[in-house]
Short mmCIF file of C-alpha atoms and ligand atoms in Angstrom, two decimals:
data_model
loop_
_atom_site.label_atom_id
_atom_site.label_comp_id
_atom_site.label_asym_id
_atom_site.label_seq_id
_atom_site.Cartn_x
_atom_site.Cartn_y
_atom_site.Cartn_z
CA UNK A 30 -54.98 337.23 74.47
CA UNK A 31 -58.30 335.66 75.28
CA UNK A 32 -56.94 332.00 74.16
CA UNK A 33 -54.04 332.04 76.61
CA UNK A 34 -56.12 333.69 79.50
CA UNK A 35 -58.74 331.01 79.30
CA UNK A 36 -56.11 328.88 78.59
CA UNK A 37 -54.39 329.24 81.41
CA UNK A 38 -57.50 329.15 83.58
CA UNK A 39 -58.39 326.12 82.61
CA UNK A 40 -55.32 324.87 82.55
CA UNK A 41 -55.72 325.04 86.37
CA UNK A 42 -58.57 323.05 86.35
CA UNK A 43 -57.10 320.57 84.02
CA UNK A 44 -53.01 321.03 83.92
CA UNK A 45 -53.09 321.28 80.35
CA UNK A 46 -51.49 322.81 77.42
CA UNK A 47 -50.05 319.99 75.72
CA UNK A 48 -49.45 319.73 71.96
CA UNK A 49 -53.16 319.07 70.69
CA UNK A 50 -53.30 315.49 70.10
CA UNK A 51 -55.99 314.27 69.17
CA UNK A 52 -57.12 310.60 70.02
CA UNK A 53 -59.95 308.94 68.75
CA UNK A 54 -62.68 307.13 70.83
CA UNK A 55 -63.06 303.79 70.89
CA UNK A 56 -66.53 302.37 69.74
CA UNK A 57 -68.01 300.89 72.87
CA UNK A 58 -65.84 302.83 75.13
CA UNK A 59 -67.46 304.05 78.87
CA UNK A 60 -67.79 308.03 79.16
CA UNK A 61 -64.90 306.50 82.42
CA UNK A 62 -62.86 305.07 80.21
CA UNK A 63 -62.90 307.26 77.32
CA UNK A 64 -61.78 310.00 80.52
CA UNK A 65 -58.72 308.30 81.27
CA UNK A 66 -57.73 307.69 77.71
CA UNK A 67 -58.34 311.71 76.97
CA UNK A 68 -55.88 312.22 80.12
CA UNK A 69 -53.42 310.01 78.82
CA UNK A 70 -53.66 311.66 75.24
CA UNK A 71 -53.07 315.22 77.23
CA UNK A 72 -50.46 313.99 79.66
CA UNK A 73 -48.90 311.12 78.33
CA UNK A 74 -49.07 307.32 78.97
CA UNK A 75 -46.88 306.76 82.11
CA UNK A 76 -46.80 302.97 83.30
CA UNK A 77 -47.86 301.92 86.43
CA UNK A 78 -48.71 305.90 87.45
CA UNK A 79 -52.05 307.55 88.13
CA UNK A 80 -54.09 308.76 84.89
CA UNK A 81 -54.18 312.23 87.15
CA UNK A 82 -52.47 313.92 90.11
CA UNK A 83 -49.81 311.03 89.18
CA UNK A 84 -47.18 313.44 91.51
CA UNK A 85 -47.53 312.54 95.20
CA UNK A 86 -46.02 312.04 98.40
CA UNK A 87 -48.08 309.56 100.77
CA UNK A 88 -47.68 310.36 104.77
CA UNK A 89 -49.45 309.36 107.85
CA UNK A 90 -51.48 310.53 111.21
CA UNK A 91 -54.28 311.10 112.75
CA UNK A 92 -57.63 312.40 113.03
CA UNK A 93 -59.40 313.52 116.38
CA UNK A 94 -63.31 314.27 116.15
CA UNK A 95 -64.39 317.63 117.49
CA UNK A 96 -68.05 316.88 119.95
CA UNK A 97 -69.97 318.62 117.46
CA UNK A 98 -68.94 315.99 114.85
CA UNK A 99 -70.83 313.60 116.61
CA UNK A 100 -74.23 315.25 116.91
CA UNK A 101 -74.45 315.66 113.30
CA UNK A 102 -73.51 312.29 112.42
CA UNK A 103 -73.39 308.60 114.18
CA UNK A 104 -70.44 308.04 111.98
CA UNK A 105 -67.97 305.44 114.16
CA UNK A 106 -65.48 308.06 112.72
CA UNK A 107 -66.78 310.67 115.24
CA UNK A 108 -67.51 308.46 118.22
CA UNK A 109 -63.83 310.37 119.89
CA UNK A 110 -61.35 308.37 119.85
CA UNK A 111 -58.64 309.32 117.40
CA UNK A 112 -57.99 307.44 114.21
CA UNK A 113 -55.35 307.02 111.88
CA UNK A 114 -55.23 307.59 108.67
CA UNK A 115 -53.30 307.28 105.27
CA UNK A 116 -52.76 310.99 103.19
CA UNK A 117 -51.66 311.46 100.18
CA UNK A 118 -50.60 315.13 98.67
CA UNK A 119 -50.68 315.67 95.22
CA UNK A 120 -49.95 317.75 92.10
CA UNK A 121 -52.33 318.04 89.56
CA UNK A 122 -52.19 316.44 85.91
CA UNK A 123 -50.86 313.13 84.70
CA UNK A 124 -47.04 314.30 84.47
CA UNK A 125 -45.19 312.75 86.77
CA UNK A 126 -42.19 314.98 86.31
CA UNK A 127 -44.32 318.19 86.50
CA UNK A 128 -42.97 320.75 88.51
CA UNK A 129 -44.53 321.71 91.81
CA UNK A 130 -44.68 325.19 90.58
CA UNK A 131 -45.74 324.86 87.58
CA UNK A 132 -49.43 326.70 87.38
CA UNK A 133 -50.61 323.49 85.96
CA UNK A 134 -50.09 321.76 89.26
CA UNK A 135 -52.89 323.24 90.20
CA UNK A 136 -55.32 322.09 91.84
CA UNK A 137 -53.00 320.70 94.13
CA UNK A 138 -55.28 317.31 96.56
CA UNK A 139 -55.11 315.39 99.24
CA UNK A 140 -56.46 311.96 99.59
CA UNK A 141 -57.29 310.56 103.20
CA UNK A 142 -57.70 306.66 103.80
CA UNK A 143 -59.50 306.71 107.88
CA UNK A 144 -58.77 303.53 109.55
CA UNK A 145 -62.05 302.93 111.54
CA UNK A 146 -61.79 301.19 114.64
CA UNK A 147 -64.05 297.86 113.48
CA UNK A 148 -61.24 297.59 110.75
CA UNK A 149 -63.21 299.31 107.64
CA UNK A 150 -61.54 301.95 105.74
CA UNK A 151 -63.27 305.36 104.42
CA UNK A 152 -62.01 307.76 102.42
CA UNK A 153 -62.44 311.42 101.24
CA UNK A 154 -60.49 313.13 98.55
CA UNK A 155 -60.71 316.34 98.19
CA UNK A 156 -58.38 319.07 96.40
CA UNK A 157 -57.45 323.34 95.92
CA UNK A 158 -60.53 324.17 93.86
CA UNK A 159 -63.66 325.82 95.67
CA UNK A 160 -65.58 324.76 92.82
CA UNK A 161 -65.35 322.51 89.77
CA UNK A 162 -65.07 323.90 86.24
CA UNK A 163 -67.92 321.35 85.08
CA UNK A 164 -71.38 319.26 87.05
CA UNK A 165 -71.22 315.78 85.34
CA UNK A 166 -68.47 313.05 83.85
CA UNK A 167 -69.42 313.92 80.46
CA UNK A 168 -68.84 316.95 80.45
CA UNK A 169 -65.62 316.56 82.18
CA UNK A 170 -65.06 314.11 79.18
CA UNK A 171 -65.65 316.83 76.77
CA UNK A 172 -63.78 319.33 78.39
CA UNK A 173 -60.50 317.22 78.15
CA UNK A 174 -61.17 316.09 74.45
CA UNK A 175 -61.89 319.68 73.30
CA UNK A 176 -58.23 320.35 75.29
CA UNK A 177 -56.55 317.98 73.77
CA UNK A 178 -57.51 319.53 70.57
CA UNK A 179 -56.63 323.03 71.32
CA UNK A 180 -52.71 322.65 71.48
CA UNK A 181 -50.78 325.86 70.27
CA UNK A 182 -50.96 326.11 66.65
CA UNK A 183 -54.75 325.29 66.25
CA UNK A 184 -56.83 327.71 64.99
CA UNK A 185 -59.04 330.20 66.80
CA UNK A 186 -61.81 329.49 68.31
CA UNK A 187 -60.23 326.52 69.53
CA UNK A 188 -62.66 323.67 71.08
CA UNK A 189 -61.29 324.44 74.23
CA UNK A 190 -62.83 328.41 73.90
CA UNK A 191 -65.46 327.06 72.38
CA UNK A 192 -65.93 324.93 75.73
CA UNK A 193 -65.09 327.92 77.68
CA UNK A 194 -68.18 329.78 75.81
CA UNK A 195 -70.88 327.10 76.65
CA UNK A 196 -69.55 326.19 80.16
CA UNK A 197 -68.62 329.79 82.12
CA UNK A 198 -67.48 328.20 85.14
CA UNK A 199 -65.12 325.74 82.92
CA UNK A 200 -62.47 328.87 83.54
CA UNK A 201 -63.74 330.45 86.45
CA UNK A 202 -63.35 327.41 88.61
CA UNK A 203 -59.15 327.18 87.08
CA UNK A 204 -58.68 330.35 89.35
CA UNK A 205 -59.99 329.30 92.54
CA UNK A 206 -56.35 327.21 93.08
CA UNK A 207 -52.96 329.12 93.94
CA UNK A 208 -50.14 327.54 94.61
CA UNK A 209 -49.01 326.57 98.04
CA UNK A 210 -45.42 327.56 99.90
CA UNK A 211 -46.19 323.74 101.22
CA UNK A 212 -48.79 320.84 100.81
CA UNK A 213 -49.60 321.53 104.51
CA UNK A 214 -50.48 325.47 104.10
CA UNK A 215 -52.94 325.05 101.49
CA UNK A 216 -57.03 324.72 102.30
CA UNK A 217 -58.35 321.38 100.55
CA UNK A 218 -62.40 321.52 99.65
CA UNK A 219 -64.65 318.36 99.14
CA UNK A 220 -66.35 320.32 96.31
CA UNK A 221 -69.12 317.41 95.82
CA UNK A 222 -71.79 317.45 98.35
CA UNK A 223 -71.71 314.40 100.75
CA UNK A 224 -74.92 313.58 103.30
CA UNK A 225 -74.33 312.90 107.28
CA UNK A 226 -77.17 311.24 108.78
CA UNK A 227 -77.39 310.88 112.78
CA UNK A 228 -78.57 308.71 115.29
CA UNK A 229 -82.01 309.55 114.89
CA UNK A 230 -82.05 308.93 110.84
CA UNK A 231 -82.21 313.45 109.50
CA UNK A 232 -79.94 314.17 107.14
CA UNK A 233 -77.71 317.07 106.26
CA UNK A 234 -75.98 317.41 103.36
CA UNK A 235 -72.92 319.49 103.59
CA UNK A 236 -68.95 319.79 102.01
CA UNK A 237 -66.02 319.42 103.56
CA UNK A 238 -63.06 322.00 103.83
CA UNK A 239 -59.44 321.14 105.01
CA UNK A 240 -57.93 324.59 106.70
CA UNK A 241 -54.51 324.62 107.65
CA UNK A 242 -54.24 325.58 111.65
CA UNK A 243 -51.02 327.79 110.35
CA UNK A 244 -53.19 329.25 107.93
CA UNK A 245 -53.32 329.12 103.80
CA UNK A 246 -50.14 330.34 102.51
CA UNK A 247 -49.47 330.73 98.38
CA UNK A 248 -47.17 332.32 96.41
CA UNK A 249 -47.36 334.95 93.11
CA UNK A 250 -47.07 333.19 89.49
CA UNK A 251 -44.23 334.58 89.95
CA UNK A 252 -42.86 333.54 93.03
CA UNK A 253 -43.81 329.84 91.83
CA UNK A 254 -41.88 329.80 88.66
CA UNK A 255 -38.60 330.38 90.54
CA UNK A 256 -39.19 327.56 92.80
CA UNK A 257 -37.45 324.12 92.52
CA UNK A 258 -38.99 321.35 90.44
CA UNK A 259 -39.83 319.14 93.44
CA UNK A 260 -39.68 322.12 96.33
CA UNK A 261 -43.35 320.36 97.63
CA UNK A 262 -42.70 316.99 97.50
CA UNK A 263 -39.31 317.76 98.90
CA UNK A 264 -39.97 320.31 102.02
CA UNK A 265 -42.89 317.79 103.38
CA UNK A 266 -40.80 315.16 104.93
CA UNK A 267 -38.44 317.46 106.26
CA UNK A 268 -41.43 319.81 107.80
CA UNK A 269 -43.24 317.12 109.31
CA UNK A 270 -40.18 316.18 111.30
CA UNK A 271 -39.78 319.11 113.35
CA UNK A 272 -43.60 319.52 113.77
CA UNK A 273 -46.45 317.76 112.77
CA UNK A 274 -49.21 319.67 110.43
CA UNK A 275 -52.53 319.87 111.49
CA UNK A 276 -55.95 320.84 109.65
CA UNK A 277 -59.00 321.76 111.06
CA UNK A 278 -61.63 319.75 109.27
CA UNK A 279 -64.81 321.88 108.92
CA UNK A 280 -68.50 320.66 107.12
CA UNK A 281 -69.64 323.45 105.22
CA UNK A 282 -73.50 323.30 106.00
CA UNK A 283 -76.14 323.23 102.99
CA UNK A 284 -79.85 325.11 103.47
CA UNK A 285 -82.93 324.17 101.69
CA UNK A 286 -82.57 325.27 98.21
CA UNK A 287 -78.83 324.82 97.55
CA UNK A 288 -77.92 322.44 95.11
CA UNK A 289 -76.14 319.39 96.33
CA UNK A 290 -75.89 317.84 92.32
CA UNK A 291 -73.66 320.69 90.85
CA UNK A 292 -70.25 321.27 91.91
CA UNK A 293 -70.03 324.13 89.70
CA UNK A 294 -71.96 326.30 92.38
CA UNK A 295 -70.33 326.83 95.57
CA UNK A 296 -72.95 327.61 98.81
CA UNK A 297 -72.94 331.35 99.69
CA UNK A 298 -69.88 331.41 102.32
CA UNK A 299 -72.40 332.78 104.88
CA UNK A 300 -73.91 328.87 105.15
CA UNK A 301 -72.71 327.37 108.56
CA UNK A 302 -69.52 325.80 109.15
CA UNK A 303 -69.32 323.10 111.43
CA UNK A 304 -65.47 322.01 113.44
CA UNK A 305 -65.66 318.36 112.88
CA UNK A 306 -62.13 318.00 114.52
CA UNK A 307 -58.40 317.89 113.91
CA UNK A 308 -56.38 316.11 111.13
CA UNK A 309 -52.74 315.89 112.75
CA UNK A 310 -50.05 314.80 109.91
CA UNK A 311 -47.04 313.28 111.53
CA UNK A 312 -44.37 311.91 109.09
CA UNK A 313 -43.96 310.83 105.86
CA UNK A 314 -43.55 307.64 104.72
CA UNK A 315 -40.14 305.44 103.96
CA UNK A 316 -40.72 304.33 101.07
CA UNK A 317 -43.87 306.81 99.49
CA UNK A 318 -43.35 305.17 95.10
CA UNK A 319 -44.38 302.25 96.16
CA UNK A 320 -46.51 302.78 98.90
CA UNK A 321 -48.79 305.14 96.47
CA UNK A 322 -48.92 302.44 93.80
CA UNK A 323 -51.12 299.38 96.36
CA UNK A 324 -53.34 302.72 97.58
CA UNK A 325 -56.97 303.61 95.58
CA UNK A 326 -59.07 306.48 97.06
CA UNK A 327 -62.62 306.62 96.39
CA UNK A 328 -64.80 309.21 97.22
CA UNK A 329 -67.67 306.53 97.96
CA UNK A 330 -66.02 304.81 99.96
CA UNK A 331 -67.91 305.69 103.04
CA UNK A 332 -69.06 304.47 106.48
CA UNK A 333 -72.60 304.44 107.82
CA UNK A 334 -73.27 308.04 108.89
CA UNK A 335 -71.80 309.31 105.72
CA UNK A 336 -73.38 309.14 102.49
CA UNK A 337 -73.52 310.29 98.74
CA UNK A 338 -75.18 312.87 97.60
CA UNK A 339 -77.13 313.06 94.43
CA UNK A 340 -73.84 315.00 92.47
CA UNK A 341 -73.20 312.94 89.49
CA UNK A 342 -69.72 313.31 89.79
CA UNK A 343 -69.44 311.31 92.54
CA UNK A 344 -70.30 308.39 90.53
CA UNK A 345 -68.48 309.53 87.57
CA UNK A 346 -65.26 309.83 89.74
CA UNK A 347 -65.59 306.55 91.16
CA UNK A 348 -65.77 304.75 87.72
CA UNK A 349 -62.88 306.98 86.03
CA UNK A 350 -60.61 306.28 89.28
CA UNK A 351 -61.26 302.31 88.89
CA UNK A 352 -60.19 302.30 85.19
CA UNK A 353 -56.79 304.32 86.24
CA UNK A 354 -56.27 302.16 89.19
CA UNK A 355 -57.00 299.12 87.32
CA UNK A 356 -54.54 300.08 84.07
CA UNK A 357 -51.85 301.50 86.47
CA UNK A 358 -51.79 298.01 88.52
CA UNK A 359 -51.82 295.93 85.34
C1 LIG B 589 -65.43 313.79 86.78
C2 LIG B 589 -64.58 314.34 87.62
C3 LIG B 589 -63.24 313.72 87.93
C4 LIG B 589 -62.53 312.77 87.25
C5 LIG B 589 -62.90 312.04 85.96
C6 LIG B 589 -61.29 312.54 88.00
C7 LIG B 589 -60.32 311.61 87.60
C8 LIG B 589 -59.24 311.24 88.40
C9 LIG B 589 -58.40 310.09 88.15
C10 LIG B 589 -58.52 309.14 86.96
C11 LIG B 589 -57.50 310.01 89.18
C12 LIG B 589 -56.41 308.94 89.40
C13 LIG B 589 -57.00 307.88 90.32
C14 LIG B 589 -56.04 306.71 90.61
O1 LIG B 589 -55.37 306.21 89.70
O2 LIG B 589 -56.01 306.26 91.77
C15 LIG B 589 -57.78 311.12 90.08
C16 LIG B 589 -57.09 311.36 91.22
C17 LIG B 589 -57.41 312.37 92.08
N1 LIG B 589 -58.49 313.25 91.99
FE1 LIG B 589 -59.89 313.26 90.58
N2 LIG B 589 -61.26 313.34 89.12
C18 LIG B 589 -62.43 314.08 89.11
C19 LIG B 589 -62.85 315.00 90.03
C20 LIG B 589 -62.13 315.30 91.16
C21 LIG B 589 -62.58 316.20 92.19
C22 LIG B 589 -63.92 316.93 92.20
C23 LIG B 589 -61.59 316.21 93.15
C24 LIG B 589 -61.52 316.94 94.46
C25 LIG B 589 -62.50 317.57 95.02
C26 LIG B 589 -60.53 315.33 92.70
C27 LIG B 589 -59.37 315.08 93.41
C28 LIG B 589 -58.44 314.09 93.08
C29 LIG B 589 -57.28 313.76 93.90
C30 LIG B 589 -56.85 314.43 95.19
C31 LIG B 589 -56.65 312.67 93.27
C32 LIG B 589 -55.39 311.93 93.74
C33 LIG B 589 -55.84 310.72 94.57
C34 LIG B 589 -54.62 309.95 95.09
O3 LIG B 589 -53.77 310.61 95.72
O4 LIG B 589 -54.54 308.74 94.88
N3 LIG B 589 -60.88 314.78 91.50
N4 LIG B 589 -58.85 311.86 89.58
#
């Protein structure tokens, strides 16, 4: 009972569950690259696709900064005028035949390329979880190994309970992410702290949060399994076209004293939220396989106004996401 519970928790975190192969590390290997290759142990090799949230749909639209936006940051992003931007909804795991109900498409993401008026790009990526089941790349690292070697017929304590045991929020975090009637009724967090700095150089470190103006809207475990295997990726395009799907885009405001280097702890909800305006998501595109496959996200990729915080993951995101995009584009 315990195994499949945490199981399954995790499993939310990580979309796992697969047969427990093993694979060995190479000698040499960076904690990044030994990542991907424990994701493509768990989830299979799949050429040319994304080591995780491989399942996608890319769209388009816009972004209109609120006035508050701009007090808290000189960010071009905020000066007012609207700007477009690239999104890109996702299912979690590196399966890209896994269904959009399945409980291990969860945490479901959204990645959002901003097309800044002097021509630079900057990009946040954020996903269902209000927390993350672990603080640094290593330990993500770990987690996946000790998954892959926990498949169904290996023997209790697996190395994934084990994990669980050492790392409590490894399965609290799992539960945090429900599945969505539709990728535009489902609240996206930032999860790593982020900085702004304004005009006059003070800095505020804060995390975003992606609300749906219609409001969140999941369904049961239930509910999910009877779903079709694409019912997401399918009911977008078709949604968008009668009415576009807006967000509001909130900054979730840190005090002195809460940790900006662990995603593990969330800030007491009672911190300040901030409107920092409206993300309006218009239409999906043509041709979305092969517009997903020339399109990299990374959470550093910022703009003056908006900076990294000192969250290790940040860093250890950035280098994991390189060594998918550069095996996928091989
Ligand atoms: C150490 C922690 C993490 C690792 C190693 C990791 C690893 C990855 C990898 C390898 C990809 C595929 C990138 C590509 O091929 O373009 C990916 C995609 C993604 N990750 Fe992470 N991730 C981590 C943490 C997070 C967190 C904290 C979030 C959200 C708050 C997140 C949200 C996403 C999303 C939304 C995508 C899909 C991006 C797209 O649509 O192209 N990940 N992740």
């Amino acid at each position: 009972m315990m195994q499949r519970t945490f199981v399954r928790a995790l499993a939310i975190g990580l979309a796992l569950g697969l047969p427990g192969a093993a694979h060995a590390q190479p000698d040499g290997a960076t904690t990044a690259e030994q990542t991907v290759d424990a994701m493509n142990a768990l989830f299979g090799k799949h050429s040319g696709i994304r080591a995780n949230h491989a399942k996608g749909v890319v769209a388009e639209g816009s972004f209109t900064p609120s006035p508050e936006a701009g007090k808290l940051s000189k960010a071009s992003l905020f000066a007012g005028a609207a700007v477009p931007v690239t999104i890109r909804f996702s299912d979690a795991t590196g399966v890209p035949t896994i269904p959009d109900g399945s409980v291990k498409a969860n945490p479901h993401g959204m990645a959002l390329k901003f097309k800044l008026a002097d021509g630079s790009e900057m990009d946040v990526v954020v996903n269902a979880l209000k927390f993350f089941p672990v603080a640094t790349g290593e330990e993500f690292r770990d987690l996946l190994v000790a998954a892959s070697k926990s498949g169904p017929d290996a023997p209790h304590p697996t190395p994934l309970e084990q994990f669980g045991q050492s790392h409590p929020a490894a399965a609290a975090a799992g539960g945090t992410a429900k599945t969505p009637t539709s990728f535009a009724r489902q609240t996206y967090n930032g999860v790593n702290a982020f900085v702004f700095v304004d005009k006059d150089g003070k800095r505020q470190p804060f995390r975003y949060r992606f609300v749906p103006a219609q409001g969140e809207e999941v369904l049961s475990e239930a509910e999910a399994k009877t779903k079709a295997p694409n019912y997401l990726v399918d009911e977008i395009g078709p949604r968008l076209a009668r009415e576009p799907a807006t967000f509001r885009v909130l900054a979730q405001l840190a005090e002195p004293g809460d940790p900006t280097n662990d995603a593990t702890k969330p800030w007491p909800d009672a911190r300040r939220t901030v409107d920092l305006g409206t993300l309006t998501v218009t239409k999906t595109v043509p041709d979305s396989a092969s517009a997903e496959k020339a399109l990299l996200f990374m959470p550093n990729a910022l703009t003056d106004g908006i900076e990294v915080s000192d969250d290790p993951l940040i860093d250890a995101r950035v280098q994991a996401y390189a060594v998918s995009f550069g095996r996928r584009t091989q």
